[in-house]
C-alpha atoms as one frame of an Amber mdcrd trajectory, in Angstrom:
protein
  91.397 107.387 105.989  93.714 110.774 105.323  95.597 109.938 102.437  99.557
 109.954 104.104  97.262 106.842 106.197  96.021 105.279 102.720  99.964 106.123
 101.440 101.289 103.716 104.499  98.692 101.361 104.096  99.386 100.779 100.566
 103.072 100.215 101.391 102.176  97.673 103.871  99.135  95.180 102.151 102.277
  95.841  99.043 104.845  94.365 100.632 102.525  91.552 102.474 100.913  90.074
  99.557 104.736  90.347  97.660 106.456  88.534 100.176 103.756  86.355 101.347
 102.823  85.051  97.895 106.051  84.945  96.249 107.695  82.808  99.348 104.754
  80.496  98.874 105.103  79.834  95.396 108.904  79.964  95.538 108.485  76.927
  98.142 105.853  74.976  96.151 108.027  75.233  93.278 111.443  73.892  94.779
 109.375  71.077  96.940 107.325  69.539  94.238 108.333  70.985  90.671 111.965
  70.660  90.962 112.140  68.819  87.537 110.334  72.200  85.854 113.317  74.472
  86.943 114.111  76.230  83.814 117.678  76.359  84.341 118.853  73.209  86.950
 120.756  75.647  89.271 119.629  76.953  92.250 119.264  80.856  92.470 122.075
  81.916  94.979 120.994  83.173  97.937 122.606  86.728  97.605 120.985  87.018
  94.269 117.349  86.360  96.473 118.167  88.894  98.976 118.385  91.382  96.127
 115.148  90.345  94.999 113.659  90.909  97.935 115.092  94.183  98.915 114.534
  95.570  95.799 110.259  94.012  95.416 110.104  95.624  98.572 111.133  99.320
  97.252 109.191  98.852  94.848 105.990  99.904  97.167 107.363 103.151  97.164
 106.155 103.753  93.725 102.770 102.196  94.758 102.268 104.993  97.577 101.677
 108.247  95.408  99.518 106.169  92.782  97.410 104.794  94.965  96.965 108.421
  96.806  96.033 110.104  93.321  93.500 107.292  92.040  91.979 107.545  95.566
  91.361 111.251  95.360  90.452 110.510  91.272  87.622 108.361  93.099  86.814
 110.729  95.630  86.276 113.948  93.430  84.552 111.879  90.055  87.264 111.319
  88.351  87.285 107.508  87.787  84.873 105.952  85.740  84.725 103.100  87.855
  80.651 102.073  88.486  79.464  99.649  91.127  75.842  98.476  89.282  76.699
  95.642  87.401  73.473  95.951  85.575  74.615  99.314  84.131  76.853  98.426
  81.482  75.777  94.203  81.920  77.441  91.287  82.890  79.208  90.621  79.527
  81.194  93.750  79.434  82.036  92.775  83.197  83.675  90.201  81.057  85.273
  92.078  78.232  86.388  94.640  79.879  88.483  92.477  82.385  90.100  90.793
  79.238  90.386  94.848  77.786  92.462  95.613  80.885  94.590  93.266  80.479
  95.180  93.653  76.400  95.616  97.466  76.980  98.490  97.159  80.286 100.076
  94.560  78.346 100.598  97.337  75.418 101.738 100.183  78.288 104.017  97.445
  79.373 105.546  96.273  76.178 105.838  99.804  74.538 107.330 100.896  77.836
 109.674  97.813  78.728 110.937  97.938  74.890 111.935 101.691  75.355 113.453
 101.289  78.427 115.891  99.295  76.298 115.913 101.561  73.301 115.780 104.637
  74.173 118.659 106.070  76.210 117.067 108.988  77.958 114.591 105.834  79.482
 117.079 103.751  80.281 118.598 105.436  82.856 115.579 106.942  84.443 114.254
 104.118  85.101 117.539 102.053  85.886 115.957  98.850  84.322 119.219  97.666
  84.619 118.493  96.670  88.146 116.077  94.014  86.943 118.317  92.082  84.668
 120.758  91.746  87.622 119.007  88.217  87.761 119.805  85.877  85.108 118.336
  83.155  87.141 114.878  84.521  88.266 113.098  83.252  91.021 109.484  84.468
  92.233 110.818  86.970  94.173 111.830  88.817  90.649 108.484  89.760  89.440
 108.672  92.959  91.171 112.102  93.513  91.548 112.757  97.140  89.528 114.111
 100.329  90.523 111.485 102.414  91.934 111.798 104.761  89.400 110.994 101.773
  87.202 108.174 100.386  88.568 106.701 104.172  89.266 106.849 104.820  84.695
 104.737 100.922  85.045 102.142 102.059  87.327 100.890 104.898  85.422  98.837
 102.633  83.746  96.519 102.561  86.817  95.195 105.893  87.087  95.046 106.104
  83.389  92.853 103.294  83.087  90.570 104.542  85.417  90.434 107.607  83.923
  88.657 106.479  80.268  87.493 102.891  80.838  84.249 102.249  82.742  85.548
  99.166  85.470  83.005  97.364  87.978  84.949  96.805  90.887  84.899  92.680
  90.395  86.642  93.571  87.120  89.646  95.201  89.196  90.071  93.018  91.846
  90.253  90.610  89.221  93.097  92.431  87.596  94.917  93.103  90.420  94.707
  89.250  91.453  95.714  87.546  87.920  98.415  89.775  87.062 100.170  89.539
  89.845  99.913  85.446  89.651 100.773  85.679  86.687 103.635  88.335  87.018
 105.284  85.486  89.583 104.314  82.826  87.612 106.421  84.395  84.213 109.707
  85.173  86.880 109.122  82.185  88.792 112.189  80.147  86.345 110.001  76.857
  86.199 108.135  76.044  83.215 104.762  74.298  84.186 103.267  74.640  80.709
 103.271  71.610  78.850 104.568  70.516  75.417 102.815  72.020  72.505 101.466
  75.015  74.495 103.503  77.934  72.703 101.768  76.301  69.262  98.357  76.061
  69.781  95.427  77.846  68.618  94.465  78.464  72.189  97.126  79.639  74.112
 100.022  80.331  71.488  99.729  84.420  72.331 100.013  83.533  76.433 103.144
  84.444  78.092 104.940  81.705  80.108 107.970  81.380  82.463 109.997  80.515
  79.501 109.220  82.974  77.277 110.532  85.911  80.165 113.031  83.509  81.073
 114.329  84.018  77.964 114.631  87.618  78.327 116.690  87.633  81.136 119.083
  85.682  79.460 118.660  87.126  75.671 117.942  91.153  76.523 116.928  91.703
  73.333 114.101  89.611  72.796 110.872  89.251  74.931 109.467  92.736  76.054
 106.253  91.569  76.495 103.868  90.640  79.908 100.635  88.579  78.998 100.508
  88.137  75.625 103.206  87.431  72.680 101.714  88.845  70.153 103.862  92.619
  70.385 106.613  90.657  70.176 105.654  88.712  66.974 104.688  92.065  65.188
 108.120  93.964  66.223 109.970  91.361  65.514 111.475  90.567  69.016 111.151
  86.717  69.382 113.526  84.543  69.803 114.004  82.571  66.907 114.534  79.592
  69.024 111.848  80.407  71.303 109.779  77.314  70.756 112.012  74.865  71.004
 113.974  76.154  73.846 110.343  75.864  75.017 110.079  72.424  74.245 113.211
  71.271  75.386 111.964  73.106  79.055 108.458  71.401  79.043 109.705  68.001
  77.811 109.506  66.516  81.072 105.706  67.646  81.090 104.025  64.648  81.296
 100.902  66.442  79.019 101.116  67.650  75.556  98.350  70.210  73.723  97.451
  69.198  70.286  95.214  71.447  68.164  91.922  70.285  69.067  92.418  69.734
  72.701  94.760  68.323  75.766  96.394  64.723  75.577  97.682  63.257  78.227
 100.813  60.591  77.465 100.955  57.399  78.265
């Protein structure tokens, strides 16, 4: 493929798996989690058409990435490998997990200046994103172009310095963007206790960006919490608005394990 081909083609699988997967978890979500929904009222559906028109610009920005790390790859400058056996099977593993512990830095240092720092703010209009106070899945990708183009640097950079198996990217790109949809998505399907234990007190969850929409100032982060703890940028309330959300869980974590109630 020439790479204005690879540019269109990028646009298109984009805007496929955006539409395609969002609408499908939007719908699974209103049809059998209805008592989740973070806040009771239904998104309006101008708000959604926004959403949409504006997750679909957003594969603009993915065109000229995707045409750089392509010609990275084609003239050696990736350090992408396709042995498994060359680095082994467990740094398959870490190195997935280090992908995902070094975007979710890019993002948060990033998404915290683009509400800082003035000069960021209005290149990359992230005002357009916090149109929606009531988020739906639809949201996740919703930016400004210019936006979502500062995010996606991460990609080429990445593949610039870290040696990645193939199966460690496709992983990637498939969990974040579940999990990108699950954070906007404005039902909590975590249950009680999750934001305090040992296991999964640094995860992200619907409520935690939730809360960001609706409280600008707090919650910058995308996987983890754990930037947000060390700046300072919590909510203080943010476990127990958490509670009150997954209350209707019918499963609660405790320290040493999952309980399920009676």
């Amino acid at each position: 493929m020439n790479y204005f081909e690879i540019a269109i083609a990028t646009f298109l699988f984009y805007n496929i798996r955006y539409l395609s997967f969002a609408y499908i978890y939007d719908l699974v979500c209103r049809n059998f989690f209805t008592k989740f929904k973070i806040n009771p009222q239904s998104a309006k559906k101008s708000m959604i058409k926004k959403e949409i028109f504006w997750g679909c610009s957003v594969g603009l920005s993915y065109m000229p990435w995707m045409v750089l790390m392509v010609w990275m790859y084609r003239n050696g400058y990736t350090k992408i490998y396709s042995d498994v056996e060359q680095y082994g099977v467990i740094y398959l593993l870490i190195s997935t997990v280090l992908v995902f512990v070094i975007h979710d830095t890019y993002f948060f240092w990033f998404h915290y200046l683009f509400h800082k720092n003035n000069t960021l703010k209005k290149l990359s209009q992230h005002k357009v994103h916090h149109m929606f106070h009531n988020p739906t899945a639809f949201s996740a990708f919703a930016t400004h172009p210019s936006e979502s183009f500062m995010e996606l640097g991460f990609r080429p950079l990445i593949l610039a310095f870290l040696p990645l198996h193939p199966y460690a990217i496709v992983a990637f790109l498939i969990i974040s963007f579940i999990l990108n949809c699950l954070g906007h998505s404005g039902y909590e399907l975590f249950p009680s206790g999750f934001t305090k234990n040992p296991l999964t007190k640094f995860t992200g969850n619907s409520t935690h960006h939730y809360i960001h929409h609706t409280k600008t100032n707090y919650h910058f982060s995308l996987y983890f919490t754990w930037w947000d703890k060390i700046m300072g940028t919590e909510h203080p309330d943010y476990h127990e608005i958490f509670e009150q959300r997954a209350s209707k869980n019918t499963i609660s974590i405790y320290p040493l394990g999952f309980k399920v109630e009676s």
